[in-house]
Amino acid sequence: MADNATMLQLNADPNFHFGLLRPMALSVYDGADISEVLMAARDIVPGDFESFAGAFASIANRVYERAKGILSKKFPVSARTAFFSAATYFRSADFYLHGNPGDPRIMDFWAKQTDAFDRGLALLETPARRVTVKTSDFDIPGIWMRPDDQVKRRPTIIMGNGYDGAQEEMYHVFGLAALERGYNVLTYEGPGQPTVRRHQELGFIPDWERVVTPLVDHVLEMTDHVDADAIGLLGLSFGGYQAPRAAAFEHRLAAVMAIDGVWDFGDMIHRSFGPELMAIHAAGNKTRFDEIAQKFLQPSAPTDLRWGLEQGMWSFKTRSPFDFATLVSNYTLAEVAHLVRTPTFVGDAEGDAQFKGQPPLLAAALGRWGHLHAFKNDDAIGTHSGIGALKQQSAVVLDWFQGILDAKQRRK
Ligand SMILES: *[C@@H]1O[C@H](CO)[C@@H](O)[C@H](O)[C@H]1NC(C)=O
Ligand SMILES: *[C@@H]1O[C@H](CO)[C@@H](O)[C@H](O)[C@H]1NC(C)=O
Ligand SMILES: *[C@@H]1O[C@H](CO)[C@@H](O)[C@H](O)[C@H]1NC(C)=O
């Protein structure tokens, strides 16, 4: 167990600790029950990806069967919360499986998470609906949610997940918190993200405005429901690159929230490969690079490195570590941050070792548009993406968003 850990660890493998804290954290926003996650945790062996998948598949199936047996006519919430929990556990079961893109469980667990989540959505007091926003290059799946049935123009937050997360997870991480505050919510997934990667076979693209601009067009069409002067864009994790990147080219947003700020995604990946391997990359020897990088893909490799590379190659859609290292070089805000003209919240999580130092670089480059906010370990909110501290995180971020809207209103 890492002796610098700031909280009790749920597994001796620090990556698995995070993988367990993540679903458990959703319990405060209708996405899990704590003892179910702890029960799965009991059977998970450090570094053993199969044990992780198996433990969560088992609890997911069990909770899903229980959910189906609940009479939803009596209290819809009873079945809803169980279906949402089952969806969360199916996502966790899938999480460590992407090293073998042909693994049938990747599609199977996803179909099950989607089905369970949709059964939950249908039982919301104001049911949400799935939408598909078409572009010339790809389709963007979204979920459109309103706080209630009233026809009224309201602030709207467009929310996207990151390197490895689903839009369904966004409902629990920030969506429900935003609905409680009276905002509309549109969650979505772009290329590289779970559903688009699976069903359209598309990997990540750096120019994320190709995803966000069609979404802004889409919400602006809903003139009865959307206040055109109060559209926010929120990006979680790798979304902390995507949201500011899109805002450099999309100027109709009132505010951007990067949770947390990412300045140069490629730099983080290149550091994880280490200087020796990156020297081989610079010299262009792909054969050699890919040979040596195999060591990161062995079960004996630290989970952070193995999972990071497996997930990266899957979501960027390549089988070559060398090509992955090349592709990620495009994911920097250095050339475009100066084009942002929108107030931008840049979270800076103290305990996020991988991105340490990046949020201040982003905030500095944004100049007067950047608002750097330190999330501190002592406040129990230092973890990557605020995982485990969702109540506190949504309070801080959504208060900031409302403050931006209020200031804009006063200037009118
Ligand atoms: C690339 O590395 C391989 C060893 O993996 C070596 O045989 C080959 O000569 C190298 N190519 C160049 C151009 O250095
Ligand atoms: C990616 O980077 C390369 C090399 O810098 C550049 O030619 C290309 O246009 C970039 N692609 C995108 C989509 O930004
Ligand atoms: C904790 O210590 C380990 C081992 O020294 C290190 O790899 C890790 O990055 C540290 N974590 C944090 C959050 O500083």
Coordinates of C-alpha atoms and ligand atoms in Angstrom, one line a residue:
M1 CA 0.0 0.0 0.0
A2 CA 1.4 3.4 -1.0
D3 CA 2.5 5.1 2.3
N4 CA 1.7 8.5 0.8
A5 CA -2.0 7.5 0.3
T6 CA -4.3 10.2 1.7
M7 CA -7.2 7.8 2.4
L8 CA -7.8 4.1 3.3
Q9 CA -7.0 2.0 0.3
L10 CA -9.6 -0.4 -1.1
N11 CA -6.9 -2.6 -2.8
A12 CA -3.2 -2.8 -2.4
D13 CA -3.0 -2.0 -6.1
P14 CA -3.3 1.8 -6.3
N15 CA -5.0 1.6 -9.7
F16 CA -7.5 -0.9 -8.4
H17 CA -8.1 1.4 -5.4
F18 CA -9.2 4.0 -7.9
G19 CA -11.2 1.5 -9.9
L20 CA -13.2 0.6 -6.8
L21 CA -13.5 4.1 -5.4
R22 CA -14.9 5.2 -8.7
P23 CA -18.1 3.1 -8.7
M24 CA -18.5 3.5 -4.9
A25 CA -18.3 7.3 -5.3
L26 CA -21.5 7.2 -7.4
S27 CA -23.5 6.0 -4.4
V28 CA -24.2 9.6 -3.4
Y29 CA -25.8 10.3 -6.8
D30 CA -28.0 7.3 -7.3
G31 CA -25.4 5.1 -9.0
A32 CA -24.3 2.4 -6.5
D33 CA -24.7 0.9 -3.1
I34 CA -21.6 0.9 -1.0
S35 CA -21.8 -2.7 0.4
E36 CA -22.1 -4.1 -3.1
V37 CA -18.9 -2.4 -4.2
L38 CA -17.2 -3.6 -1.0
M39 CA -18.4 -7.1 -1.7
A40 CA -16.9 -7.1 -5.1
A41 CA -13.7 -5.6 -3.6
R42 CA -13.3 -8.6 -1.3
D43 CA -12.6 -10.9 -4.3
I44 CA -10.3 -8.7 -6.3
V45 CA -6.6 -9.7 -6.4
P46 CA -4.1 -6.9 -6.9
G47 CA -2.9 -6.8 -10.5
D48 CA -5.4 -9.5 -11.6
F49 CA -7.6 -7.9 -14.3
E50 CA -9.7 -11.1 -14.6
S51 CA -10.6 -11.0 -10.9
F52 CA -11.7 -7.4 -11.2
A53 CA -14.0 -8.2 -14.2
G54 CA -15.4 -11.4 -12.6
A55 CA -16.2 -9.8 -9.2
F56 CA -18.1 -6.9 -10.8
A57 CA -19.9 -9.1 -13.4
S58 CA -21.1 -11.2 -10.6
I59 CA -22.5 -8.4 -8.5
A60 CA -23.9 -6.6 -11.7
N61 CA -25.9 -9.7 -12.7
R62 CA -27.2 -10.2 -9.2
V63 CA -28.3 -6.6 -8.8
Y64 CA -29.8 -6.5 -12.3
E65 CA -32.0 -9.6 -11.5
R66 CA -33.0 -8.1 -8.2
A67 CA -34.0 -4.8 -10.0
K68 CA -36.2 -6.7 -12.4
G69 CA -38.1 -8.1 -9.5
I70 CA -38.9 -4.8 -7.9
L71 CA -42.5 -3.6 -8.5
S72 CA -41.8 -0.3 -10.2
K73 CA -45.4 0.8 -10.1
K74 CA -45.3 1.1 -6.3
F75 CA -42.2 3.3 -6.0
P76 CA -40.3 3.9 -9.3
V77 CA -37.3 5.0 -7.3
S78 CA -36.8 1.6 -5.8
A79 CA -36.2 -0.2 -9.2
R80 CA -34.5 2.9 -10.7
T81 CA -31.7 3.0 -8.2
A82 CA -31.1 -0.8 -8.5
F83 CA -30.9 -0.6 -12.3
F84 CA -28.5 2.4 -12.2
S85 CA -26.3 0.4 -9.7
A86 CA -26.3 -2.6 -12.0
A87 CA -25.3 -0.4 -14.9
T88 CA -22.4 1.0 -12.9
Y89 CA -21.2 -2.5 -12.1
F90 CA -21.4 -3.7 -15.7
R91 CA -19.2 -0.7 -16.6
S92 CA -16.7 -1.7 -13.9
A93 CA -16.7 -5.3 -15.1
D94 CA -15.7 -4.0 -18.6
F95 CA -13.1 -1.6 -17.4
Y96 CA -9.9 -3.7 -17.4
L97 CA -10.8 -5.8 -20.5
H98 CA -9.6 -3.6 -23.4
G99 CA -6.2 -5.3 -23.8
N100 CA -7.9 -7.8 -26.0
P101 CA -10.2 -5.9 -28.3
G102 CA -11.8 -9.1 -29.5
D103 CA -13.0 -10.1 -26.0
P104 CA -16.7 -10.6 -26.5
R105 CA -17.4 -9.3 -23.0
I106 CA -16.5 -5.8 -24.2
M107 CA -19.7 -5.7 -26.3
D108 CA -21.8 -8.0 -23.9
F109 CA -21.2 -6.0 -20.7
W110 CA -21.8 -2.7 -22.6
A111 CA -25.1 -3.9 -24.0
K112 CA -26.0 -4.8 -20.4
Q113 CA -24.9 -1.5 -18.9
T114 CA -26.9 0.3 -21.5
D115 CA -30.0 -1.7 -21.0
A116 CA -29.8 -1.4 -17.2
F117 CA -29.2 2.3 -17.4
D118 CA -32.1 2.8 -19.8
R119 CA -34.5 1.0 -17.5
G120 CA -33.4 3.4 -14.8
L121 CA -33.8 6.4 -17.0
A122 CA -37.4 5.5 -17.8
L123 CA -38.2 5.5 -14.1
L124 CA -37.0 9.1 -13.5
E125 CA -39.6 11.5 -12.4
T126 CA -38.9 13.5 -15.6
P127 CA -37.7 10.7 -17.9
A128 CA -34.7 11.6 -20.0
R129 CA -34.3 10.7 -23.6
R130 CA -31.5 9.4 -25.8
V131 CA -30.7 11.6 -28.8
T132 CA -28.3 11.2 -31.7
V133 CA -26.7 14.3 -33.1
K134 CA -25.5 13.6 -36.7
T135 CA -22.4 15.2 -38.2
S136 CA -20.9 14.5 -41.6
D137 CA -18.2 12.3 -40.1
F138 CA -19.9 10.5 -37.2
D139 CA -22.9 10.3 -35.0
I140 CA -22.8 11.7 -31.4
P141 CA -24.9 9.8 -28.9
G142 CA -26.4 11.9 -26.2
I143 CA -28.8 11.9 -23.3
W144 CA -31.0 15.0 -22.8
M145 CA -32.4 15.6 -19.4
R146 CA -34.5 18.4 -17.8
P147 CA -35.1 19.2 -14.1
D148 CA -38.9 18.9 -14.5
D149 CA -41.6 19.1 -17.1
Q150 CA -42.1 22.9 -17.1
V151 CA -41.5 24.6 -20.4
K152 CA -38.9 27.3 -19.5
R153 CA -35.6 28.6 -20.8
R154 CA -32.8 27.4 -18.5
P155 CA -29.1 27.2 -18.3
T156 CA -27.8 24.0 -19.9
I157 CA -24.6 22.1 -19.3
I158 CA -23.1 19.9 -22.0
M159 CA -21.0 17.2 -20.2
G160 CA -18.4 14.8 -21.6
N161 CA -16.3 12.1 -19.9
G162 CA -12.7 11.3 -20.7
Y163 CA -10.2 8.6 -21.7
D164 CA -12.3 5.7 -20.4
G165 CA -15.6 6.8 -19.1
A166 CA -19.2 6.6 -20.3
Q167 CA -21.8 9.4 -20.6
E168 CA -24.0 7.3 -18.2
E169 CA -21.3 7.8 -15.6
M170 CA -21.6 11.6 -16.1
Y171 CA -25.2 11.5 -15.0
H172 CA -24.0 10.4 -11.6
V173 CA -20.8 12.5 -11.5
F174 CA -22.2 15.9 -12.4
G175 CA -25.6 15.4 -14.2
L176 CA -27.9 14.8 -11.2
A177 CA -26.1 17.6 -9.3
A178 CA -26.8 20.0 -12.2
L179 CA -30.5 18.9 -12.5
E180 CA -30.9 19.6 -8.7
R181 CA -29.7 23.1 -9.3
G182 CA -32.3 23.7 -12.1
Y183 CA -30.1 23.2 -15.2
N184 CA -30.7 21.2 -18.3
V185 CA -28.1 18.5 -19.0
L186 CA -26.9 17.0 -22.2
T187 CA -24.3 14.2 -21.7
Y188 CA -22.6 12.9 -24.8
E189 CA -19.8 10.6 -26.2
G190 CA -17.5 11.5 -29.1
P191 CA -15.0 9.4 -31.1
G192 CA -12.8 7.2 -28.8
Q193 CA -15.4 7.1 -26.1
P194 CA -17.2 3.9 -25.1
T195 CA -20.2 3.7 -27.4
V196 CA -18.7 5.5 -30.5
R197 CA -15.5 3.4 -30.2
R198 CA -17.6 0.2 -30.1
H199 CA -20.4 0.9 -32.6
Q200 CA -18.7 3.3 -35.1
E201 CA -15.2 1.9 -34.6
L202 CA -13.7 5.4 -34.2
G203 CA -10.7 6.4 -32.1
F204 CA -10.1 9.7 -30.4
I205 CA -9.7 12.9 -32.5
P206 CA -7.8 15.9 -31.3
D207 CA -10.0 18.6 -32.8
W208 CA -12.9 18.2 -30.3
E209 CA -14.8 21.2 -31.6
R210 CA -16.0 18.8 -34.3
V211 CA -17.9 17.1 -31.5
V212 CA -18.9 20.1 -29.4
T213 CA -20.1 22.6 -32.1
P214 CA -22.8 20.2 -33.4
L215 CA -23.9 19.7 -29.8
V216 CA -24.2 23.5 -29.3
D217 CA -26.2 23.8 -32.5
H218 CA -28.4 21.0 -31.2
V219 CA -29.2 22.6 -27.8
L220 CA -29.8 26.0 -29.5
E221 CA -32.5 24.5 -31.6
M222 CA -34.5 23.8 -28.4
T223 CA -35.5 27.4 -28.0
D224 CA -38.3 26.8 -25.6
H225 CA -36.0 25.1 -23.1
V226 CA -32.5 26.5 -23.5
D227 CA -31.2 29.9 -22.5
A228 CA -28.8 30.7 -25.3
D229 CA -26.7 32.9 -23.1
A230 CA -26.2 30.3 -20.5
I231 CA -24.6 27.2 -22.1
G232 CA -21.8 25.5 -20.2
L233 CA -19.4 22.9 -21.3
L234 CA -17.9 20.5 -18.8
G235 CA -15.1 17.9 -19.4
L236 CA -14.0 15.2 -17.0
S237 CA -10.5 13.8 -16.8
F238 CA -9.2 13.7 -20.5
G239 CA -12.3 16.0 -21.0
G240 CA -10.1 18.6 -19.3
Y241 CA -8.2 18.8 -22.6
Q242 CA -11.3 18.3 -24.8
A243 CA -13.5 21.1 -23.4
P244 CA -10.9 23.9 -23.6
R245 CA -9.8 22.7 -27.0
A246 CA -13.4 22.9 -28.3
A247 CA -13.8 26.3 -26.6
A248 CA -10.9 27.7 -28.6
F249 CA -13.1 27.4 -31.7
E250 CA -16.6 27.4 -30.3
H251 CA -17.5 30.9 -28.9
R252 CA -21.1 30.5 -28.0
L253 CA -20.4 29.0 -24.6
A254 CA -21.0 31.0 -21.4
A255 CA -18.5 29.0 -19.4
V256 CA -16.1 26.0 -19.6
M257 CA -15.3 23.6 -16.8
A258 CA -12.1 21.4 -17.0
I259 CA -12.2 18.8 -14.2
D260 CA -9.3 18.9 -14.1
G261 CA -7.2 21.0 -16.4
V262 CA -5.0 19.2 -18.9
W263 CA -2.3 21.1 -20.8
D264 CA -0.5 18.4 -22.8
F265 CA -1.9 14.9 -22.8
G266 CA 0.9 13.5 -24.9
D267 CA 3.5 14.7 -22.5
M268 CA 1.9 12.7 -19.7
I269 CA 1.8 9.5 -21.9
H270 CA 5.4 10.1 -23.0
R271 CA 6.6 10.4 -19.4
S272 CA 5.0 7.1 -18.6
F273 CA 7.0 5.4 -21.4
G274 CA 10.1 6.9 -20.0
P275 CA 13.1 8.8 -21.6
E276 CA 14.9 5.7 -23.0
L277 CA 11.9 4.5 -24.9
M278 CA 11.0 8.0 -26.1
A279 CA 14.5 8.3 -27.5
I280 CA 13.8 5.3 -29.6
H281 CA 10.5 6.9 -30.6
A282 CA 12.3 10.1 -31.6
A283 CA 14.7 8.0 -33.7
G284 CA 11.7 6.5 -35.5
N285 CA 12.4 2.8 -34.8
K286 CA 8.9 1.5 -34.6
T287 CA 9.9 -2.2 -34.5
R288 CA 12.2 -1.7 -31.6
F289 CA 9.8 0.6 -29.7
D290 CA 6.9 -1.9 -30.0
E291 CA 9.2 -4.8 -29.0
I292 CA 10.3 -3.1 -25.8
A293 CA 6.8 -1.7 -25.0
Q294 CA 5.5 -5.3 -24.8
K295 CA 6.8 -5.3 -21.2
F296 CA 4.1 -2.8 -20.2
L297 CA 1.5 -5.2 -21.5
Q298 CA 2.5 -8.2 -19.3
P299 CA 0.4 -9.2 -16.3
S300 CA 3.6 -8.5 -14.2
A301 CA 3.6 -4.8 -15.2
P302 CA 2.3 -2.2 -12.8
T303 CA -1.5 -1.8 -13.4
D304 CA -1.2 1.9 -14.1
L305 CA 1.1 1.3 -17.0
R306 CA -0.6 -1.8 -18.4
W307 CA -4.1 -0.5 -18.1
G308 CA -3.0 2.9 -19.4
L309 CA -1.5 1.5 -22.6
E310 CA -4.2 -1.1 -23.2
Q311 CA -6.9 1.5 -22.8
G312 CA -4.9 4.0 -24.9
M313 CA -4.4 1.6 -27.8
W314 CA -8.1 0.6 -27.7
S315 CA -9.5 4.1 -27.5
F316 CA -7.1 5.6 -30.1
K317 CA -7.7 2.5 -32.2
T318 CA -4.2 1.2 -32.9
R319 CA -2.4 -2.0 -32.1
S320 CA 1.0 -0.3 -32.0
P321 CA 2.4 1.4 -28.8
F322 CA 4.7 3.4 -31.2
D323 CA 1.7 4.7 -33.1
F324 CA -0.1 5.5 -29.9
A325 CA 2.8 7.5 -28.7
T326 CA 2.8 9.4 -32.0
L327 CA -1.0 10.0 -32.0
V328 CA -1.1 11.5 -28.5
S329 CA 1.4 14.3 -29.5
N330 CA -1.5 16.2 -31.1
Y331 CA -3.4 16.5 -27.8
T332 CA -1.9 19.7 -26.5
L333 CA -3.5 23.1 -25.8
A334 CA -0.3 25.0 -26.3
E335 CA -1.2 26.2 -29.8
V336 CA -4.8 27.0 -29.2
A337 CA -5.4 28.1 -25.6
H338 CA -4.9 31.8 -26.6
L339 CA -8.0 31.5 -28.8
V340 CA -10.3 30.8 -25.9
R341 CA -12.7 33.7 -25.1
T342 CA -14.8 32.0 -22.4
P343 CA -14.5 32.0 -18.6
T344 CA -12.9 28.6 -17.8
F345 CA -12.7 26.8 -14.5
V346 CA -9.5 24.9 -14.3
G347 CA -9.5 22.3 -11.6
D348 CA -6.1 21.3 -10.1
A349 CA -6.2 18.1 -8.0
E350 CA -3.3 17.9 -5.5
G351 CA -3.2 14.1 -5.5
D352 CA -3.3 13.6 -9.3
A353 CA 0.4 12.8 -9.8
Q354 CA 0.0 12.1 -13.5
F355 CA -1.1 15.6 -14.4
K356 CA 0.8 17.5 -11.7
G357 CA 1.8 20.9 -12.9
Q358 CA -0.5 20.9 -16.0
P359 CA -3.5 22.8 -14.7
P360 CA -1.5 26.0 -13.8
L361 CA 0.0 26.0 -17.3
L362 CA -3.4 25.9 -18.8
A363 CA -4.8 28.6 -16.5
A364 CA -1.8 30.8 -17.2
A365 CA -2.2 30.4 -21.0
L366 CA -5.9 31.3 -20.7
G367 CA -5.0 34.6 -19.0
R368 CA -8.0 36.6 -17.8
W369 CA -10.3 33.7 -19.0
G370 CA -8.7 31.1 -16.7
H371 CA -9.9 30.4 -13.1
L372 CA -7.5 28.0 -11.4
H373 CA -9.0 26.1 -8.4
A374 CA -6.9 23.9 -6.1
F375 CA -8.6 20.7 -4.9
K376 CA -6.6 19.8 -1.8
N377 CA -5.9 16.4 -0.2
D378 CA -6.6 17.9 3.3
D379 CA -10.1 18.7 2.1
A380 CA -10.5 15.1 1.0
I381 CA -10.9 16.2 -2.6
G382 CA -7.4 15.7 -4.0
T383 CA -8.1 12.6 -6.1
H384 CA -8.1 12.6 -9.9
S385 CA -11.5 14.0 -11.2
G386 CA -12.7 14.6 -7.7
I387 CA -13.6 10.9 -7.5
G388 CA -14.9 10.1 -4.0
A389 CA -15.8 13.8 -3.3
L390 CA -18.6 14.3 -5.8
K391 CA -20.9 16.3 -3.4
Q392 CA -18.1 18.7 -2.6
Q393 CA -16.9 18.9 -6.2
S394 CA -20.3 19.7 -7.7
A395 CA -20.9 22.3 -5.0
V396 CA -17.6 24.1 -5.9
V397 CA -17.9 23.8 -9.7
L398 CA -21.6 24.6 -10.1
D399 CA -21.4 27.5 -7.7
W400 CA -18.7 28.9 -9.9
F401 CA -20.8 28.3 -13.0
Q402 CA -23.8 30.1 -11.5
G403 CA -21.5 33.0 -10.5
I404 CA -20.4 33.4 -14.1
L405 CA -24.1 33.4 -15.3
D406 CA -25.0 36.0 -12.6
A407 CA -22.1 38.3 -13.6
K408 CA -23.1 38.0 -17.2
Q409 CA -26.7 38.9 -16.3
R410 CA -25.6 42.0 -14.3
R411 CA -23.6 43.3 -17.3
K412 CA -26.7 43.2 -19.6
Ligands
LIG1 C1 15.5 -1.0 -35.1 O1 15.7 -1.9 -34.1 C2 15.9 -3.2 -34.4 C3 16.0 -4.1 -33.2 O2 14.7 -4.2 -32.6 C4 17.2 -3.3 -35.2 O3 17.4 -4.6 -35.6 C5 17.2 -2.3 -36.3 O4 18.5 -2.3 -36.9 C6 16.8 -0.9 -35.9 N1 16.7 -0.1 -37.0 C7 17.4 1.1 -37.2 C8 17.1 1.9 -38.4 O5 18.1 1.5 -36.3
LIG2 C1 -1.7 16.2 -35.9 O1 -0.4 16.6 -35.9 C2 0.2 16.7 -37.2 C3 1.7 16.9 -37.0 O2 1.9 18.0 -36.2 C4 -0.5 17.7 -38.0 O3 0.0 17.7 -39.4 C5 -2.0 17.3 -38.1 O4 -2.7 18.3 -38.8 C6 -2.6 17.2 -36.7 N1 -3.9 16.7 -36.8 C7 -4.9 17.4 -36.2 C8 -6.3 16.8 -36.5 O5 -4.8 18.4 -35.6
LIG3 C1 3.0 7.8 -4.0 O1 4.2 7.1 -4.0 C2 4.4 6.2 -5.0 C3 5.7 5.4 -4.8 O2 6.8 6.3 -4.4 C4 4.5 7.0 -6.3 O3 4.7 6.1 -7.4 C5 3.2 7.8 -6.5 O4 3.3 8.6 -7.6 C6 2.9 8.6 -5.3 N1 1.6 9.1 -5.4 C7 1.3 10.4 -5.2 C8 -0.1 10.7 -5.3 O5 2.1 11.3 -5.0

